[in-house]
Short mmCIF file of C-alpha atoms and ligand atoms in Angstrom, two decimals:
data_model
loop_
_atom_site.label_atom_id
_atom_site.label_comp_id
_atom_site.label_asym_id
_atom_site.label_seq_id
_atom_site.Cartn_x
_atom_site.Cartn_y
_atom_site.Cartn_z
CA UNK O 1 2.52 -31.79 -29.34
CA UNK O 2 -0.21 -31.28 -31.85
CA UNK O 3 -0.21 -27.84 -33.74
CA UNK O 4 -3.26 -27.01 -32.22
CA UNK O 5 -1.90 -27.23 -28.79
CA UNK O 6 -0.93 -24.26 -27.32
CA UNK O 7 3.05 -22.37 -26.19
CA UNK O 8 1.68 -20.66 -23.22
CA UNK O 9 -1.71 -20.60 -21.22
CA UNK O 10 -2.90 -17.72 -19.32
CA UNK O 11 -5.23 -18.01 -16.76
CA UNK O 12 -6.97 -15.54 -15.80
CA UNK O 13 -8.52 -12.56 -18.27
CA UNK O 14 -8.14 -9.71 -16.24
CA UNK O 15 -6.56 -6.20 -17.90
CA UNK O 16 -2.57 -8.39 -17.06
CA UNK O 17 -4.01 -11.65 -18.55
CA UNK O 18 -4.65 -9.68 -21.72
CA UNK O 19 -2.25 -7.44 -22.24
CA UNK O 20 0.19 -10.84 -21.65
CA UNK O 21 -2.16 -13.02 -23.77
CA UNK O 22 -1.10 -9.99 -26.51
CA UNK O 23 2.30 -9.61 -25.86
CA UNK O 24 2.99 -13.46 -25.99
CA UNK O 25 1.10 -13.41 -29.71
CA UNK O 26 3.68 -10.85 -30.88
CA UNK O 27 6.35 -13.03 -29.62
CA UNK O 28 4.35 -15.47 -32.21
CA UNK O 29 3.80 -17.85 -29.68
CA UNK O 30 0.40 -19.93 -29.95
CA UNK O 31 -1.58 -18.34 -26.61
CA UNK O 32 -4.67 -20.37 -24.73
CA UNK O 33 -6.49 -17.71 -22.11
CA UNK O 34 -9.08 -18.93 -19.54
CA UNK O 35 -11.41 -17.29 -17.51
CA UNK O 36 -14.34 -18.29 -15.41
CA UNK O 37 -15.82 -15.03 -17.14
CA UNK O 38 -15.78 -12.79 -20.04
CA UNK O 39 -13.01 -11.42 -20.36
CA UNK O 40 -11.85 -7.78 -18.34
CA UNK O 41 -15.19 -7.76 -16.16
CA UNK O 42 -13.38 -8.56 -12.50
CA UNK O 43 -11.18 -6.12 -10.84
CA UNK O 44 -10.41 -4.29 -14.06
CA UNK O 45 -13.79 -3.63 -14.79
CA UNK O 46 -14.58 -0.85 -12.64
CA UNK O 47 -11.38 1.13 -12.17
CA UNK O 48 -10.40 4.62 -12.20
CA UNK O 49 -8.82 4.73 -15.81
CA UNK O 50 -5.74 6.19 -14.98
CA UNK O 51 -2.84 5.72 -16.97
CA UNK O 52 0.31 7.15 -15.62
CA UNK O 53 4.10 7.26 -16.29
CA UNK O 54 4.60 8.96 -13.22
CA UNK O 55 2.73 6.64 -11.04
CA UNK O 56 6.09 6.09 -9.29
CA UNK O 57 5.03 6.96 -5.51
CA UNK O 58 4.80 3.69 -3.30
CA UNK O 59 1.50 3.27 -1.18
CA UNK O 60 3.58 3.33 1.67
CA UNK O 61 5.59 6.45 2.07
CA UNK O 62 7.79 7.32 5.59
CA UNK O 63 5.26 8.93 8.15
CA UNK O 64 2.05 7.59 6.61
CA UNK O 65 1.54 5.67 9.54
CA UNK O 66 0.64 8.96 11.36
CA UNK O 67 -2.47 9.62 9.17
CA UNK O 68 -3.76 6.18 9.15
CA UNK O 69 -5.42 6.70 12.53
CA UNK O 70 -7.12 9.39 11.45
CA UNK O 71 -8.46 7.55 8.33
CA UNK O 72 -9.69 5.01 10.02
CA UNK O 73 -12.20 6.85 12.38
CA UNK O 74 -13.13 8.76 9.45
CA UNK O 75 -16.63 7.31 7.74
CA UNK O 76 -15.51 8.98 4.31
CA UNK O 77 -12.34 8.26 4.89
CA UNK O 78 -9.95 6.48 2.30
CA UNK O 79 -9.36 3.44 4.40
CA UNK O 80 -10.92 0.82 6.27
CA UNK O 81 -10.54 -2.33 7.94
CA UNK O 82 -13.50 -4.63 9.39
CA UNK O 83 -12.85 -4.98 12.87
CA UNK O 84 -12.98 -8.50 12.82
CA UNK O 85 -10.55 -8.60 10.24
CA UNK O 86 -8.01 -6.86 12.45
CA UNK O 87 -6.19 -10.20 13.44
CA UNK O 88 -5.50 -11.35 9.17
CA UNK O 89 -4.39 -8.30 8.50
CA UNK O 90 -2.16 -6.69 10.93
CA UNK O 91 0.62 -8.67 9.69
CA UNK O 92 0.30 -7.45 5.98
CA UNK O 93 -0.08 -3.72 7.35
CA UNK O 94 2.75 -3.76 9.61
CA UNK O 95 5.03 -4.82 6.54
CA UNK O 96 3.46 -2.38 4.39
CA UNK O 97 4.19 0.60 7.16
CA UNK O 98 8.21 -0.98 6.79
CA UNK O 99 8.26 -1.37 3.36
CA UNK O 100 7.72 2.62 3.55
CA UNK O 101 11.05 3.19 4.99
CA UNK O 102 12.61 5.80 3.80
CA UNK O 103 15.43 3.38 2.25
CA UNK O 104 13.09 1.41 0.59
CA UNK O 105 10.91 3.63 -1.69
CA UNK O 106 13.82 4.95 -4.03
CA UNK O 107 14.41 1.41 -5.30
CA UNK O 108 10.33 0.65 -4.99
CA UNK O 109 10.24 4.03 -7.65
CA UNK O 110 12.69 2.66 -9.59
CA UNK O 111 10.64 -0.86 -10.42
CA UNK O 112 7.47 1.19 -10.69
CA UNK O 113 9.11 3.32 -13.18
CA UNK O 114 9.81 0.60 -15.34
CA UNK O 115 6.49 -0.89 -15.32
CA UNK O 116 4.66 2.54 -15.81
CA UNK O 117 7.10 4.25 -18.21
CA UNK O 118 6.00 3.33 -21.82
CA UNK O 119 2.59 2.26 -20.32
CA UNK O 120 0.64 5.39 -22.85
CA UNK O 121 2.51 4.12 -26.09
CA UNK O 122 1.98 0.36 -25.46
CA UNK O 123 -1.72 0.69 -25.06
CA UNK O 124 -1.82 2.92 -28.23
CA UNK O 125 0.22 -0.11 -29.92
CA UNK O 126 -2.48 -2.64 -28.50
CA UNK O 127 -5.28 -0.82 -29.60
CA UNK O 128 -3.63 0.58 -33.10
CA UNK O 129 -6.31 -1.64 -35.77
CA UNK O 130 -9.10 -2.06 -33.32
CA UNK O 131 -10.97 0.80 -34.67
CA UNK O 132 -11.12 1.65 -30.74
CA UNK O 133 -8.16 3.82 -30.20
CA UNK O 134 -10.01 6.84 -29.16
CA UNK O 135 -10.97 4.39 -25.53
CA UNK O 136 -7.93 5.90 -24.43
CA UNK O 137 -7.35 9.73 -24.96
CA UNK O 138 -4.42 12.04 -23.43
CA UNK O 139 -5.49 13.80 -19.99
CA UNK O 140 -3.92 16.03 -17.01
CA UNK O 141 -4.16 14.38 -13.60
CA UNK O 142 -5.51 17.28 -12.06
CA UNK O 143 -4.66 17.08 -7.81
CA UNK O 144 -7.12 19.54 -6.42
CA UNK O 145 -6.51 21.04 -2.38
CA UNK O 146 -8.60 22.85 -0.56
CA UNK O 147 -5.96 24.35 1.29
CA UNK O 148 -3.24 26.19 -1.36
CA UNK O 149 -0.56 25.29 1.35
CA UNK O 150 -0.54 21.84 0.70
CA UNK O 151 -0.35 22.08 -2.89
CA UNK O 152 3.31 21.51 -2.72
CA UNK O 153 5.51 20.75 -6.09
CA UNK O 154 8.87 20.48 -3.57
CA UNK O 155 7.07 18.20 -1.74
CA UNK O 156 8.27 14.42 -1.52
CA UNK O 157 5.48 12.85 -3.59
CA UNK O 158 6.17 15.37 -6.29
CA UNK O 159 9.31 15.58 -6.31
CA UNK O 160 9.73 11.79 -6.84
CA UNK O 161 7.90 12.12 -10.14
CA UNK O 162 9.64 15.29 -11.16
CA UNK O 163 12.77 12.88 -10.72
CA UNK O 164 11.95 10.41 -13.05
CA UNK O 165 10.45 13.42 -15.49
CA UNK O 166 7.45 14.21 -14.72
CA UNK O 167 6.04 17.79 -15.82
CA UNK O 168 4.47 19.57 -13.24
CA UNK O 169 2.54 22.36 -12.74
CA UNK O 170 1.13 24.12 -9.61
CA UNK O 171 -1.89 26.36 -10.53
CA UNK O 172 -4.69 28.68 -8.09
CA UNK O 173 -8.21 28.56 -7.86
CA UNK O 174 -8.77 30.99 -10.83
CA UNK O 175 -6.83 28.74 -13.69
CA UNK O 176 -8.17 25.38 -11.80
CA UNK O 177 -11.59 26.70 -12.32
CA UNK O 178 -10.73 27.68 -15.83
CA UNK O 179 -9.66 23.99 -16.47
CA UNK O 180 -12.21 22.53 -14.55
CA UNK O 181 -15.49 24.80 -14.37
CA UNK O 182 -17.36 21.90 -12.88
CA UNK O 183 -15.40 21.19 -9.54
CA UNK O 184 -16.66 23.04 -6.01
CA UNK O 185 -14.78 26.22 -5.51
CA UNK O 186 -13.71 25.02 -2.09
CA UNK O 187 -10.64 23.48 -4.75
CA UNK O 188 -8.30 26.31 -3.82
CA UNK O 189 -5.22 25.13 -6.06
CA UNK O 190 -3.95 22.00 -7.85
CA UNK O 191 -0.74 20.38 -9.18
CA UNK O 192 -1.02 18.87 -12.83
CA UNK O 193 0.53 15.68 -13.48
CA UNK O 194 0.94 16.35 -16.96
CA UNK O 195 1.86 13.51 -19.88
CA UNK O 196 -0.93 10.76 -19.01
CA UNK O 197 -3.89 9.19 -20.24
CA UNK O 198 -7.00 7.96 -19.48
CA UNK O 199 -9.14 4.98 -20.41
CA UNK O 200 -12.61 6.30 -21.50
CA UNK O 201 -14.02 2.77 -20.48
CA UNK O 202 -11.61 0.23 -18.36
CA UNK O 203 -14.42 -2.47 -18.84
CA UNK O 204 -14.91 -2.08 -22.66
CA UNK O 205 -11.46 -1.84 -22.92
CA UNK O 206 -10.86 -5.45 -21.65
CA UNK O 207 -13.76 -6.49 -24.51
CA UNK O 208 -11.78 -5.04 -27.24
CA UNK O 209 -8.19 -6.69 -26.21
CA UNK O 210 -10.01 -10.04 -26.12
CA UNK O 211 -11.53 -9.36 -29.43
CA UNK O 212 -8.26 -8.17 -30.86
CA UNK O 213 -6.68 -11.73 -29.11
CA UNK O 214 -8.94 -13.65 -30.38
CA UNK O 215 -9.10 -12.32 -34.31
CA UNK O 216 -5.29 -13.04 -34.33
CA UNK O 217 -6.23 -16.63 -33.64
CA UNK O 218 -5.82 -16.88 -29.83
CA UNK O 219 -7.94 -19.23 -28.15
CA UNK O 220 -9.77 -17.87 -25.20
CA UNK O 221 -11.75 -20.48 -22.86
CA UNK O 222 -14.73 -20.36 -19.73
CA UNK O 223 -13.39 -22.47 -17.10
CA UNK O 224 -13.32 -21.88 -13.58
CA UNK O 225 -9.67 -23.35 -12.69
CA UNK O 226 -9.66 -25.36 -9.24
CA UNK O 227 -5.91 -26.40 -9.08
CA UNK O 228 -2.69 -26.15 -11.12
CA UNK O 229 0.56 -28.93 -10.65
CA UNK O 230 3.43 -29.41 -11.88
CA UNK O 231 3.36 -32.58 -14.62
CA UNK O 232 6.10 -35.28 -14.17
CA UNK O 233 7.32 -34.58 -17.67
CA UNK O 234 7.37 -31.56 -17.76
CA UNK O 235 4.86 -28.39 -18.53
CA UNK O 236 2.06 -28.19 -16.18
CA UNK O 237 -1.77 -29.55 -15.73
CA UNK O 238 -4.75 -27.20 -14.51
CA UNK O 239 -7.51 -28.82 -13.56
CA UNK O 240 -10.92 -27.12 -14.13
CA UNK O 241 -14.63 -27.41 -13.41
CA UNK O 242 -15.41 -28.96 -16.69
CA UNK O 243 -12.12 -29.52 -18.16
CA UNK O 244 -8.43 -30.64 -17.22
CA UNK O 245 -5.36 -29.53 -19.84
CA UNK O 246 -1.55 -29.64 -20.20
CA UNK O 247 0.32 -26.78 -21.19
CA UNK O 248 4.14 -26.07 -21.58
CA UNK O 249 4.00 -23.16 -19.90
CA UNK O 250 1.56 -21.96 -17.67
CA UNK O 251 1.26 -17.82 -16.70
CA UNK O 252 -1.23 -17.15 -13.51
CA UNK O 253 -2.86 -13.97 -13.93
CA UNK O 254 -5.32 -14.61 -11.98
CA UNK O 255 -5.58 -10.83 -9.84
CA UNK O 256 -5.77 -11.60 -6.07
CA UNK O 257 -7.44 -14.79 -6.75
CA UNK O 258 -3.79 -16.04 -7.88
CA UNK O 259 -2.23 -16.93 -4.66
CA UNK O 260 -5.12 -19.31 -3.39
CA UNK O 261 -4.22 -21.37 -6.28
CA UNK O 262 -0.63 -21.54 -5.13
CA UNK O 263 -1.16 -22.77 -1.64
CA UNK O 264 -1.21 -25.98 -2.58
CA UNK O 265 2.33 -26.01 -3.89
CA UNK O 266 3.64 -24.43 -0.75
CA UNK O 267 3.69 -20.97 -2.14
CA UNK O 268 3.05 -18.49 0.25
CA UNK O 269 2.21 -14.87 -1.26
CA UNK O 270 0.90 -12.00 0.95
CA UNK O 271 -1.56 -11.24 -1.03
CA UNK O 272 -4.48 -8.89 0.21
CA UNK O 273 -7.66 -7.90 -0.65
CA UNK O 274 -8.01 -4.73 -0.86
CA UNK O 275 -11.72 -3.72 -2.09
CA UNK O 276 -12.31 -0.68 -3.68
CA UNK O 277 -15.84 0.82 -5.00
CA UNK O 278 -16.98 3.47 -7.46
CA UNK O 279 -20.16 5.10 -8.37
CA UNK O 280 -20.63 5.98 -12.05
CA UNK O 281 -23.70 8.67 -12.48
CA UNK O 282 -25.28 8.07 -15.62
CA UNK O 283 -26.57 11.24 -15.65
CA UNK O 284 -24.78 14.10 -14.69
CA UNK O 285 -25.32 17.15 -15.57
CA UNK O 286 -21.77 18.31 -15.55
CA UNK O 287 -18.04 16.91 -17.01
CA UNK O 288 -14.71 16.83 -16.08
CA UNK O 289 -11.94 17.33 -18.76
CA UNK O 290 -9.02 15.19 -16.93
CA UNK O 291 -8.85 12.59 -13.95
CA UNK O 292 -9.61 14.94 -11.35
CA UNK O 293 -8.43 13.37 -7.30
CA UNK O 294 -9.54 15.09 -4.55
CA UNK O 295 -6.98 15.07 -2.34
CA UNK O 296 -8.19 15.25 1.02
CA UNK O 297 -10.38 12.51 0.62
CA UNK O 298 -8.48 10.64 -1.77
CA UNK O 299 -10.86 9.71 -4.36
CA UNK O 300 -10.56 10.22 -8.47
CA UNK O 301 -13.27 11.33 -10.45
CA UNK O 302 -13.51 11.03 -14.76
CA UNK O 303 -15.86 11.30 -16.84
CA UNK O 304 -16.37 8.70 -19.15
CA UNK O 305 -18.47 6.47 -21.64
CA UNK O 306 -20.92 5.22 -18.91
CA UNK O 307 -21.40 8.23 -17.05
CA UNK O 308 -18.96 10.47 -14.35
CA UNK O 309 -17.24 7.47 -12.47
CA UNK O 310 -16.28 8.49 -8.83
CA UNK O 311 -13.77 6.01 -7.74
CA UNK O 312 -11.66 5.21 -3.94
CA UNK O 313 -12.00 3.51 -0.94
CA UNK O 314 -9.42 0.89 0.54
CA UNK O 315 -11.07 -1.74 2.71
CA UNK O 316 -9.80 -4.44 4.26
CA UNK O 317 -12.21 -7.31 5.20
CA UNK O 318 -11.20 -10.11 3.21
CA UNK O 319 -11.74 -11.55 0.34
CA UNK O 320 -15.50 -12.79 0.26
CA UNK O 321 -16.55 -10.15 2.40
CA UNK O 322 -20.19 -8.37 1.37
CA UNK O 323 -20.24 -5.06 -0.16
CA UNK O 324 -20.35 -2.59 2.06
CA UNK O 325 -23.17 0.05 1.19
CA UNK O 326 -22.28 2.59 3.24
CA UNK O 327 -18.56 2.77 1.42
CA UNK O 328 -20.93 3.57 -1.87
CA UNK O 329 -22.99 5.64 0.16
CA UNK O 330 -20.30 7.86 1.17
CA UNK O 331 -18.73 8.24 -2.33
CA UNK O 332 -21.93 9.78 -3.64
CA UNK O 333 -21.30 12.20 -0.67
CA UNK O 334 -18.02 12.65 -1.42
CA UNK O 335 -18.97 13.42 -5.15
CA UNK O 336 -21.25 15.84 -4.50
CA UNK O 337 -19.38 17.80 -2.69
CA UNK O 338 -16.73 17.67 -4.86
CA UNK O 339 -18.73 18.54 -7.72
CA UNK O 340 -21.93 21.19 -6.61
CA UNK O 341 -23.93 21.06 -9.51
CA UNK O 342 -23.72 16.97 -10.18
CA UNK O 343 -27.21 15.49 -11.12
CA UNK O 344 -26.78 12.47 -8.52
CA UNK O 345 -30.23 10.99 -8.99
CA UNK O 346 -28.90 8.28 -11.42
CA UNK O 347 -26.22 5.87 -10.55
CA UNK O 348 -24.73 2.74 -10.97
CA UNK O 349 -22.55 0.86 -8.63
CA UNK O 350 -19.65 -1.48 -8.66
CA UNK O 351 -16.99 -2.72 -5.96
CA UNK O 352 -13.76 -4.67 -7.19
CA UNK O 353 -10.63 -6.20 -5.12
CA UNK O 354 -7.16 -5.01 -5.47
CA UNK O 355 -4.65 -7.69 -5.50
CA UNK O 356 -2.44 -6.05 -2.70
CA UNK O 357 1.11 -6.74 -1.79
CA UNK O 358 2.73 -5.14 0.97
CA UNK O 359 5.33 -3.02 -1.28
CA UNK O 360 2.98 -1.47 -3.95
CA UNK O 361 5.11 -3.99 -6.23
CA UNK O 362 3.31 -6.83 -8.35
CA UNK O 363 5.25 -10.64 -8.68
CA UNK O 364 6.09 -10.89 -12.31
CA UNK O 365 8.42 -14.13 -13.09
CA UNK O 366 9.28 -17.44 -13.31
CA UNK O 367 8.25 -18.64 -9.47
CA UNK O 368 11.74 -19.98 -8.30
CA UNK O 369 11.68 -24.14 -8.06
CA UNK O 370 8.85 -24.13 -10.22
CA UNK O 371 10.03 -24.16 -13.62
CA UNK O 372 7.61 -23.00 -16.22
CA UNK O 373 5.21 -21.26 -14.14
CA UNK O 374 4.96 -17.69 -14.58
CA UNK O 375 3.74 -14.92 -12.10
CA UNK O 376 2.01 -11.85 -13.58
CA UNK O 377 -0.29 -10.73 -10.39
CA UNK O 378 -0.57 -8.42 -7.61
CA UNK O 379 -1.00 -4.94 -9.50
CA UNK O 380 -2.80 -3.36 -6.23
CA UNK O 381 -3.48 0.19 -7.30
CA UNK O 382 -1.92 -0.15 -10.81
CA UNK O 383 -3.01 -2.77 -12.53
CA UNK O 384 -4.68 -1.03 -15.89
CA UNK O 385 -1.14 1.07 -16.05
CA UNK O 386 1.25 -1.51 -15.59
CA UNK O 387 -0.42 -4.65 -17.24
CA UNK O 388 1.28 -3.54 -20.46
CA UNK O 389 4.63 -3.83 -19.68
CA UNK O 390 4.05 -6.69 -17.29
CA UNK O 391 2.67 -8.71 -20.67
CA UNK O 392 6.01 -7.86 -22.13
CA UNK O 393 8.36 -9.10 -19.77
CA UNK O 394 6.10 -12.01 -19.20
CA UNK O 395 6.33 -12.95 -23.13
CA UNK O 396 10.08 -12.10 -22.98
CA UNK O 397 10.69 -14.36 -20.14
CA UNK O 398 8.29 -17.64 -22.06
CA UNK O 399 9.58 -17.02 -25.34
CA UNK O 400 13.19 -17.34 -23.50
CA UNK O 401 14.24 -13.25 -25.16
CA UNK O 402 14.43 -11.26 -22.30
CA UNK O 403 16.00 -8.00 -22.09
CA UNK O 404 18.50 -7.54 -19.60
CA UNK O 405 16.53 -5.89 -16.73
CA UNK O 406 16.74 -6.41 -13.25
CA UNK O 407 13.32 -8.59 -12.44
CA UNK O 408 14.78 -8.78 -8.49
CA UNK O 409 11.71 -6.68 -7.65
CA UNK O 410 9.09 -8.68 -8.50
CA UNK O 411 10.41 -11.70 -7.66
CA UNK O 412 7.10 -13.96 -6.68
CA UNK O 413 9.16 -15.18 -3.60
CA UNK O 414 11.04 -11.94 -2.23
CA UNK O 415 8.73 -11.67 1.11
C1 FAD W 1 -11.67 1.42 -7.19
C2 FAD W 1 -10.43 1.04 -7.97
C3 FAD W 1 -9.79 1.98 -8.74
C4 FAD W 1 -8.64 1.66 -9.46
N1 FAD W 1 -8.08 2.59 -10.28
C5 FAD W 1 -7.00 2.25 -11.04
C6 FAD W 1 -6.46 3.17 -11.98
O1 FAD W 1 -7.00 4.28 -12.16
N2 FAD W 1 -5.37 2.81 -12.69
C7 FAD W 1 -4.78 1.59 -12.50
O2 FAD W 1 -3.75 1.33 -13.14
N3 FAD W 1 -5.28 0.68 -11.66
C8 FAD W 1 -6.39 0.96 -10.92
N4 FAD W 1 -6.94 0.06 -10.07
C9 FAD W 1 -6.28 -1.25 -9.94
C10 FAD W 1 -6.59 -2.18 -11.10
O3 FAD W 1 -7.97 -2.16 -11.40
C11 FAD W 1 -6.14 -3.61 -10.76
O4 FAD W 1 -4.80 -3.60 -10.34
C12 FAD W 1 -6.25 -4.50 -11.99
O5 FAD W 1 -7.57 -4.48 -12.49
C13 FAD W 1 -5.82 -5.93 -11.69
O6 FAD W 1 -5.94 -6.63 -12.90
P1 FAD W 1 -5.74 -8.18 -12.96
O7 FAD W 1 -5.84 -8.58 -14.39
O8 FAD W 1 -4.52 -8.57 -12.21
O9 FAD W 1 -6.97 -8.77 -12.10
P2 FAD W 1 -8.51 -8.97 -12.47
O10 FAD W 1 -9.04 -7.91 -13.32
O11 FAD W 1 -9.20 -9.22 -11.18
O12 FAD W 1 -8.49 -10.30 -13.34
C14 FAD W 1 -8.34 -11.58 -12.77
C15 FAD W 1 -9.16 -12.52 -13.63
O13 FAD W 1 -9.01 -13.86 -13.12
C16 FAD W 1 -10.26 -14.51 -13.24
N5 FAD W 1 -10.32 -15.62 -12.29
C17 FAD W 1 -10.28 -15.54 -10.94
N6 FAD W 1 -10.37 -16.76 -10.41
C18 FAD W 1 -10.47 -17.64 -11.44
C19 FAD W 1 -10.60 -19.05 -11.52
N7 FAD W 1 -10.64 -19.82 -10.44
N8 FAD W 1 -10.67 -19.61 -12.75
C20 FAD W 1 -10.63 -18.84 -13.87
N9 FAD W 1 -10.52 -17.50 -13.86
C21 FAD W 1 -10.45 -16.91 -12.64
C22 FAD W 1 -11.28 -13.42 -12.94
O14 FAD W 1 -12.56 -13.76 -13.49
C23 FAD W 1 -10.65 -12.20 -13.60
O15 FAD W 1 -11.13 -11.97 -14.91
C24 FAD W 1 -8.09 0.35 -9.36
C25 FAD W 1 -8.75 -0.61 -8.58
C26 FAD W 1 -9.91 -0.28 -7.91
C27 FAD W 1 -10.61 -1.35 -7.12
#
């Protein structure tokens, strides 16, 4: 191999295809990363910014099943599925309602506690000589009810967080007002999921770890990739648009786009799409000091560099389905009402696709029976807070140092 020929590719240059492409340099491994795009502008463009330790709650909880109904006839409602769609998903859903057994979601905390843990101080060690480290400041995640009643710190949710440490802190309308002048005073209390961050700019954030990759001398390419295989001597090809390689090692981080490449190979991955939207209003009027979620409707709200971002919406209709405008339409409702005095005249729009497994867990490993090919995909929900720590066990596992955790979770092939 010539010494210009890289340890490890990445494919894919999403917020996990960076934060890997980082975590294999420190390893001092030579890194290649592709993308058909720049780098960070896909799915982990146009997120929520929330960075969370105590992200530890599974999707699927035990008697969730009993509000999806509801959700579903509900226009602004958190979910949705395209009738047609129906028949491709019902599968997926019915193992995500069993994967929210209530023997399965300790263990499911468990592996989402160790991607989420450090996930504050490994950003801050990714940004530290960027000159950017203010893109990620310190925040509450405020959860603001309407009705006090439900604003429950014994409750299930909470108290799995409070398990693994979590400080939290039930206040009334009068302090939640204090802390948040800006939200409608139909908010009648809130918990505060204290100890997290949030990203001041998810999109910019994705520049500035490619510019950081590539300044350490890390080789990022545009290619659209068609097809990976295994090569008879080892190490593995990817065939692209423009351009074929070889690499030793080969890690697909390719978001939900990731398991159409593994077809091919006989890999079968459950992978949905799971579309999500937000609305950023570039002029607002008003501010919000912390990630702010309403939760009756289930949508977060932060201000940030381009404007107050409203963020939600879980739909299910596949993964080159249109945008659905009335989705964006309904999250400028929803923001207004969450927020009386928002100037909603300007706004900008955006929809992205979660890469959704059933159990809220990405696949992060070596793919069993194919040597040399790593998984880092299927973040779902929490892609910008765990990509950190997935980059780390991906570089431990190339670089042939890993720690010893159990990676049984994330196995690529588990389902
Ligand atoms: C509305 C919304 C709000 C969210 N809020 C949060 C939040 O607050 N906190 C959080 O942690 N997570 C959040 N998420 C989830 C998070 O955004 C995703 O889990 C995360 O962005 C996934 O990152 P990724 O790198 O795996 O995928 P992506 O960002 O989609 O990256 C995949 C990359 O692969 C590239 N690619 C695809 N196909 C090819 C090909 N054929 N050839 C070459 N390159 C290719 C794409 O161009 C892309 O750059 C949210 C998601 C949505 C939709």
């Amino acid at each position: 191999m010539s010494s210009n020929e890289p340890d490890v590719t990445v494919l894919g240059a999403g917020i996990v295809g960076l934060c890997t492409a980082l975590a294999l340099q420190e390893k001092g491994l030579r890194v290649h990363l592709i993308d058909r795009d720049d780098p960070g502008q896909a799915t982990s463009f146009g997120n929520a910014g929330i960075i969370s330790p105590w992200s530890v709650v599974p999707q699927s909880m035990p008697g969730l099943w009993k509000k999806v109904p509801g959700w579903l006839l509900d226009p602004l409602g958190p979910v949705t599925i395209k009738p047609s769609y129906l028949p491709q998903v019902a599968g997926w859903g019915l193992r995500f309602l069993y994967e929210g057994r209530s023997t399965r979601i300790g263990p499911i905390s468990e592996a989402m506690d160790l991607l989420n843990r450090d996930c504050i101080a490994l950003y801050r060690q990714h940004l530290q000589g960027t000159g950017e480290e203010e893109i990620i400041r310190n925040s509450y995640y405020v959860h603001a009810f309407r009705n006090p009643a439900e604003a429950d710190p014994d409750s299930t949710d909470y108290l799995m967080r409070r398990d693994k440490g979590a400080d939290i802190e039930r206040i009334g309308a009068e302090e939640l007002h204090r802390l948040e002048p800006a939200l409608s005073a139909e908010f009648q209390a809130a918990l505060l999921i204290k100890g997290q961050a949030r990203c001041l700019s998810p999109g910019r954030l994705g520049t500035v770890l490619a510019a950081k990759f590539q300044k350490q001398g890390g080789l990022f390419q545009r290619l659209s990739i068609k097809a990976i295989l295994p090569h008879q001597n080892g190490g593995w090809l990817y065939n692209g648009l423009e351009h074929s390689g070889w690499t030793p090692k080969l890690v697909l981080a390719m978001g939900v786009w990731s398991a159409e490449l593994l077809k091919p190979l006989g890999i079968k991955i459950p992978m949905q799409a799971e579309r999500g939207y937000h609305v950023s209003f570039t002029a607002p009027g008003v501010s919000l000091n912390h990630s702010v979620m309403d939760m009756d409707m289930k949508f977060v709200a932060s201000s940030m560099e381009e404007g107050l971002r409203v963020a939600g919406t879980a739909e299910f209709a596949g993964l080159d389905a249109p945008i659905n405008q009335k989705r964006l339409e309904g999250l400028v409702r929803l923001a207004s009402g969450m927020l009386p005095d928002l100037q909603s005249g300007q706004f900008s729009t955006w929809s992205g696709q979660r890469p959704s497994l059933p159990d809220s867990l990405p696949c992060i490993g070596e793919i069993p029976g194919f040597p040399d090919l790593i998984a880092a995909f299927g973040h779902s929900h929490y892609g910008l807070m765990m990509a950190p720590k997935t980059g780390r066990l991906v570089a431990d596992i190339a670089s042939n140092t890993s720690a010893n955790l159990d990676l049984t979770p994330f196995n690529p092939l588990r389902f």
